[in-house]
Coordinates of C-alpha atoms in Angstrom, one line a residue:
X23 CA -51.3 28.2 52.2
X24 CA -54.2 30.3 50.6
X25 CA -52.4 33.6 49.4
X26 CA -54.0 36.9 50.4
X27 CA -53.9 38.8 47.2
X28 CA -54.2 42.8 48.0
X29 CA -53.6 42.1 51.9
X30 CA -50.4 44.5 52.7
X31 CA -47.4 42.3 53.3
X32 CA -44.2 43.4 54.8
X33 CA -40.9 41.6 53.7
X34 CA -38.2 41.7 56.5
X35 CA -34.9 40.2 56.0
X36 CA -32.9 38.9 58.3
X37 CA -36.0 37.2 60.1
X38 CA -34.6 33.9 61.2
X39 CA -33.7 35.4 64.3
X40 CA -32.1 38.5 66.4
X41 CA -33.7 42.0 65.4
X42 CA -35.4 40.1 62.5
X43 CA -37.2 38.0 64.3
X44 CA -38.7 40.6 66.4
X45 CA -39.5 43.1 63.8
X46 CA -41.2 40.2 62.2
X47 CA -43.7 39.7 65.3
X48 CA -43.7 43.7 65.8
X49 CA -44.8 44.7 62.4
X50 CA -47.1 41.6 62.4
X51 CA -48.9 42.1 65.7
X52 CA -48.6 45.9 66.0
X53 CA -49.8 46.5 62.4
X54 CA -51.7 43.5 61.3
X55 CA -49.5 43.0 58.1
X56 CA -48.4 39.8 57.1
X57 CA -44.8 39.0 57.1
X58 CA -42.4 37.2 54.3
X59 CA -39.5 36.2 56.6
X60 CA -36.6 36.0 54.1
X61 CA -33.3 34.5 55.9
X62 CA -30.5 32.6 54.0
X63 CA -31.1 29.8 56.4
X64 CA -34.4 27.9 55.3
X65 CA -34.6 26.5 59.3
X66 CA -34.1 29.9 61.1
X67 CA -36.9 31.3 58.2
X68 CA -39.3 28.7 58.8
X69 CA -39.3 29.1 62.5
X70 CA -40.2 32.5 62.6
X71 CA -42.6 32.2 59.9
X72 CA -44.4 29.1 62.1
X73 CA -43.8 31.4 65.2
X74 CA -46.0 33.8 64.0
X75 CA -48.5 31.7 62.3
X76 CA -49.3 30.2 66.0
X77 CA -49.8 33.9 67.2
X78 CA -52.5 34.5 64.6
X79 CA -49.6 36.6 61.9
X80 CA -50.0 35.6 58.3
X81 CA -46.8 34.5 57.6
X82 CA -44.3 32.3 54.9
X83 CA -40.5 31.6 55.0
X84 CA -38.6 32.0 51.8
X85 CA -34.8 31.1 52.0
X86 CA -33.0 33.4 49.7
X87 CA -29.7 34.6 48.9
X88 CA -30.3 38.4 49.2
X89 CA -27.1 39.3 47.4
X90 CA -28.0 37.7 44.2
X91 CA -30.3 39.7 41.5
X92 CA -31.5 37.4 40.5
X93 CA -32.9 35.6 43.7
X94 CA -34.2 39.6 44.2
X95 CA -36.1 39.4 41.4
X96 CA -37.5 35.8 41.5
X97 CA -38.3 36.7 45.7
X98 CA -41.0 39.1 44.3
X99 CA -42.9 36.7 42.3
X100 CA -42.8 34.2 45.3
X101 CA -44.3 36.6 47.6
X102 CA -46.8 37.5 45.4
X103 CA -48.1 34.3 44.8
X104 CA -47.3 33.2 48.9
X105 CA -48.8 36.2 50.3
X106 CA -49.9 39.2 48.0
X107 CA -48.7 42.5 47.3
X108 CA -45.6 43.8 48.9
X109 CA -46.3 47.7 50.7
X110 CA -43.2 47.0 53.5
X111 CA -39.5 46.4 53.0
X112 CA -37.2 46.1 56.2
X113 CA -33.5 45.1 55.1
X114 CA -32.3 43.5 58.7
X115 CA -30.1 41.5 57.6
X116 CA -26.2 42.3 57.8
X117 CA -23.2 40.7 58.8
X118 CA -20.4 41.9 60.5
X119 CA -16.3 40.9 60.3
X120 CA -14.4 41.7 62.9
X121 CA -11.5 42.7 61.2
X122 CA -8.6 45.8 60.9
X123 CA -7.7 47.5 57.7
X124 CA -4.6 44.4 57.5
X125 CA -6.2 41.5 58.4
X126 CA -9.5 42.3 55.4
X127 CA -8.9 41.0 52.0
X128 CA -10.9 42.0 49.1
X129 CA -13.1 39.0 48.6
X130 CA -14.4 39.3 52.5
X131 CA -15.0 43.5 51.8
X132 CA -17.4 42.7 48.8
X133 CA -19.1 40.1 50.9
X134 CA -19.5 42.3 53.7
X135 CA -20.8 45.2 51.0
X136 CA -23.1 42.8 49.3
X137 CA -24.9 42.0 52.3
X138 CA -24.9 45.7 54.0
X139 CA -25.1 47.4 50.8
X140 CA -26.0 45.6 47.6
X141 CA -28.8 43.4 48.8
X142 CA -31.0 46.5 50.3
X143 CA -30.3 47.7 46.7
X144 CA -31.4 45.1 44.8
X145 CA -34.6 44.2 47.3
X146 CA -35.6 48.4 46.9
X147 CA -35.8 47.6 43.4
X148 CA -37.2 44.6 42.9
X149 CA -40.1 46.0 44.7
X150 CA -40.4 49.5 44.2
X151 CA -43.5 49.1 42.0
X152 CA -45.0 47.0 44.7
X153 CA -44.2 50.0 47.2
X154 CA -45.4 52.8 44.7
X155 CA -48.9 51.4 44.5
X156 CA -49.3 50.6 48.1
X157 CA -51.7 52.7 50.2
X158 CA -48.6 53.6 51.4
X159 CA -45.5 52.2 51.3
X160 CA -42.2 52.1 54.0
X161 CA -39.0 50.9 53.5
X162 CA -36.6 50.8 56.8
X163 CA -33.0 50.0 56.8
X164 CA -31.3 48.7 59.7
X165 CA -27.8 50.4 59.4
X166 CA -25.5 51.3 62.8
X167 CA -24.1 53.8 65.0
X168 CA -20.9 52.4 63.0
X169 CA -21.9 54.0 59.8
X170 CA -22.1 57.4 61.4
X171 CA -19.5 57.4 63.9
X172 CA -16.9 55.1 62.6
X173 CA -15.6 51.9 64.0
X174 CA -12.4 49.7 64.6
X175 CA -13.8 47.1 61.7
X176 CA -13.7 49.2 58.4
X177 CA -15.8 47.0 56.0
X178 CA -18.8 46.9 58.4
X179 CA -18.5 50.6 59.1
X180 CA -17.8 51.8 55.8
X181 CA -20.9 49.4 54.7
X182 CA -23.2 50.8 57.1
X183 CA -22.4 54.2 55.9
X184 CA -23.0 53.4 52.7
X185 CA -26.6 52.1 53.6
X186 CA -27.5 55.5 55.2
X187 CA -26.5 57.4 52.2
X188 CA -28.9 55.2 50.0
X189 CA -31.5 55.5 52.4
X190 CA -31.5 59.3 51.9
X191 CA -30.7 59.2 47.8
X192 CA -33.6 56.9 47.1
X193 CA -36.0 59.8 48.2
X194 CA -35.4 60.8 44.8
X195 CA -37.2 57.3 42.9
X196 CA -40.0 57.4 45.0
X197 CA -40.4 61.7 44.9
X198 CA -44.2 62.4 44.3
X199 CA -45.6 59.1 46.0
X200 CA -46.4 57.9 49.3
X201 CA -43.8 55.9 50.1
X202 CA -40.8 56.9 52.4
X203 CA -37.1 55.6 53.3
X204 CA -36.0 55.4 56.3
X205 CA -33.1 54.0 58.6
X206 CA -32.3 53.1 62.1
X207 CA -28.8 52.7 63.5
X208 CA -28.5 50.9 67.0
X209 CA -25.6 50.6 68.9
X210 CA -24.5 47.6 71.1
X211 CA -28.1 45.4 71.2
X212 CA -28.4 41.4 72.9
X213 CA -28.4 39.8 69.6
X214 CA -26.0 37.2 67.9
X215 CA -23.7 39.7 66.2
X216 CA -22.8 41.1 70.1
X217 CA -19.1 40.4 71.3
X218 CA -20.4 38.9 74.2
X219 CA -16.8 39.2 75.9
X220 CA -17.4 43.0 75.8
X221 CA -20.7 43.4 76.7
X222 CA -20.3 44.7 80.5
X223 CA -18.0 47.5 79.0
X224 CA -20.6 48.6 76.6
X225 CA -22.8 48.7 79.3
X226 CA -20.9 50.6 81.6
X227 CA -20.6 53.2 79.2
X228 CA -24.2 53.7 78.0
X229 CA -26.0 56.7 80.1
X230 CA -28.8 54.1 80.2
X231 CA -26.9 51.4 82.0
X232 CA -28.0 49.0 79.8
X233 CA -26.9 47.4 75.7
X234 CA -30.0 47.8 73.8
X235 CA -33.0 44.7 73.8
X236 CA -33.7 43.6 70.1
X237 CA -37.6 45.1 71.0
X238 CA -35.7 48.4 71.5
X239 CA -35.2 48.7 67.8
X240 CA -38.0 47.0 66.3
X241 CA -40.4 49.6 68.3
X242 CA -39.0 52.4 66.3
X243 CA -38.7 50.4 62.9
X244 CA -42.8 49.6 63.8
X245 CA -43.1 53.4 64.1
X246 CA -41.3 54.2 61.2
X247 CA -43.5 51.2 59.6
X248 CA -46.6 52.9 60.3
X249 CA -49.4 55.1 58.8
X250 CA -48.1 58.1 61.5
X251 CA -44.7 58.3 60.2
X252 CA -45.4 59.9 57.4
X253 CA -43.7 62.9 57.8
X254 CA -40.1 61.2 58.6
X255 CA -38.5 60.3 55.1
X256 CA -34.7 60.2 54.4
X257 CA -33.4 60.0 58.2
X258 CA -31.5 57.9 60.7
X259 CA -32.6 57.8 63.7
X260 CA -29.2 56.6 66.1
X261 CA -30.6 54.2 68.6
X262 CA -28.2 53.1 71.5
X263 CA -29.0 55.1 75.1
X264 CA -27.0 57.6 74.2
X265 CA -23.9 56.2 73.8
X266 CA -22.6 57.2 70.9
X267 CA -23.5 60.7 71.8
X268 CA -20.8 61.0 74.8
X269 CA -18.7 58.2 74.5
X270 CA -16.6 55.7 72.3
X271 CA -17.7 51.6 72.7
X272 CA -13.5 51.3 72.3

């Protein structure tokens, strides 16, 4: 693949499917940048990245640990030389245990914070000089209503939290330049992280009637993405028909 030094390249994690995926197509089609599709699973990477190649979307899979500094460091080189310049980062990808306060032992609360936490930390800087010289340069985290609310699964909650509190601190690295931070925290959406078993009672108690679509999310992140967002820097915008707002998921 011929890379496209200079082009504007937007690195999205999380892109072998679910909310990555379609941010990947949204921030590829809507805003002509081409996309690195970074996913831990080389097969779920690929096809996204050949998904959008056959819709016109400059794009390359690179199957990376996100949680190791060192893969953060070497990802920047690769996309360099794959694609060009980096001016988008969109941390997507997250995991969530669904476990109480008794049943979480240490070792599965770090993994949980490495992915939620650490890797959006160690991506942010790994390309914040990419981001600084950009025309102008977005980064968007995907956290959750979890994060502000609270939820019945403390490491994903208290992970989520943690990832809109970095969100608004890193306005201070990037004060004076064009770039902005920015997160989005959806509520129940149809992806593979939903408790499918539950699904009809998150419904029920959304004023909207409905869980949220994947595309839902990935309009706003596009927004957020874009040249006319930027005025928004250090928020969260809550994303879920309301629910949050009225009711409890529980």
């Amino acid at each position: 693949m011929a890379a496209l030094h200079g082009s504007s390249v937007a690195v999205v994690t999380g892109a072998g499917g679910g909310l990555g995926a379609v941010t990947a197509k949204t921030l590829g089609a809507g805003l002509g940048l081409a996309v690195a599709c970074v996913d831990i699973d080389e097969a779920s990477a690929t096809r996204t990245a050949e998904e959008l190649r056959g819709a016109g979307i400059e794009a390359a899979a690179f199957p990376v640990d996100i949680t190791s500094e060192t893969a953060a460091a070497s990802l920047v080189e690769s996309v360099h030389t794959e694609l060009g310049s980096v001016s988008h980062l969109v941390n997507i990808a997250g995991v969530l245990r669904r476990t109480h306060l008794a049943d979480t032992d240490a070792a599965s609360w770090r993994m949980v914070m490495d992915v939620n936490v650490t890797a959006p930390f160690l991506l942010t800087q790994a390309f914040a000089d990419d981001l600084r010289t950009a025309e102008y340069g977005r980064v968007v985290n995907c956290a959750s209503f979890a994060g502000i609310r609270g939820y019945e699964y403390p490491a994903y909650a208290a992970s989520k939290a943690a990832l809109i509190n970095l969100t608004s601190s890193l306005l201070f690295d990037f004060w004076g330049s064009a770039v902005t931070v920015n997160a989005v925290a959806p509520g129940a959406m149809d992806t593979p992280m939903l408790d499918r078993a539950a699904a009809e009672r998150m419904a029920a108690k959304t004023p909207t009637g409905r869980i949220l679509a994947p595309e839902d999310v990935a309009a706003v992140i596009g927004f957020l993405s874009g040249p006319a967002s930027r005025g928004v820097n250090g928020t969260t915008t809550v994303i879920d028909g309301g629910a949050s707002l009225l009711f409890s998921y529980r």
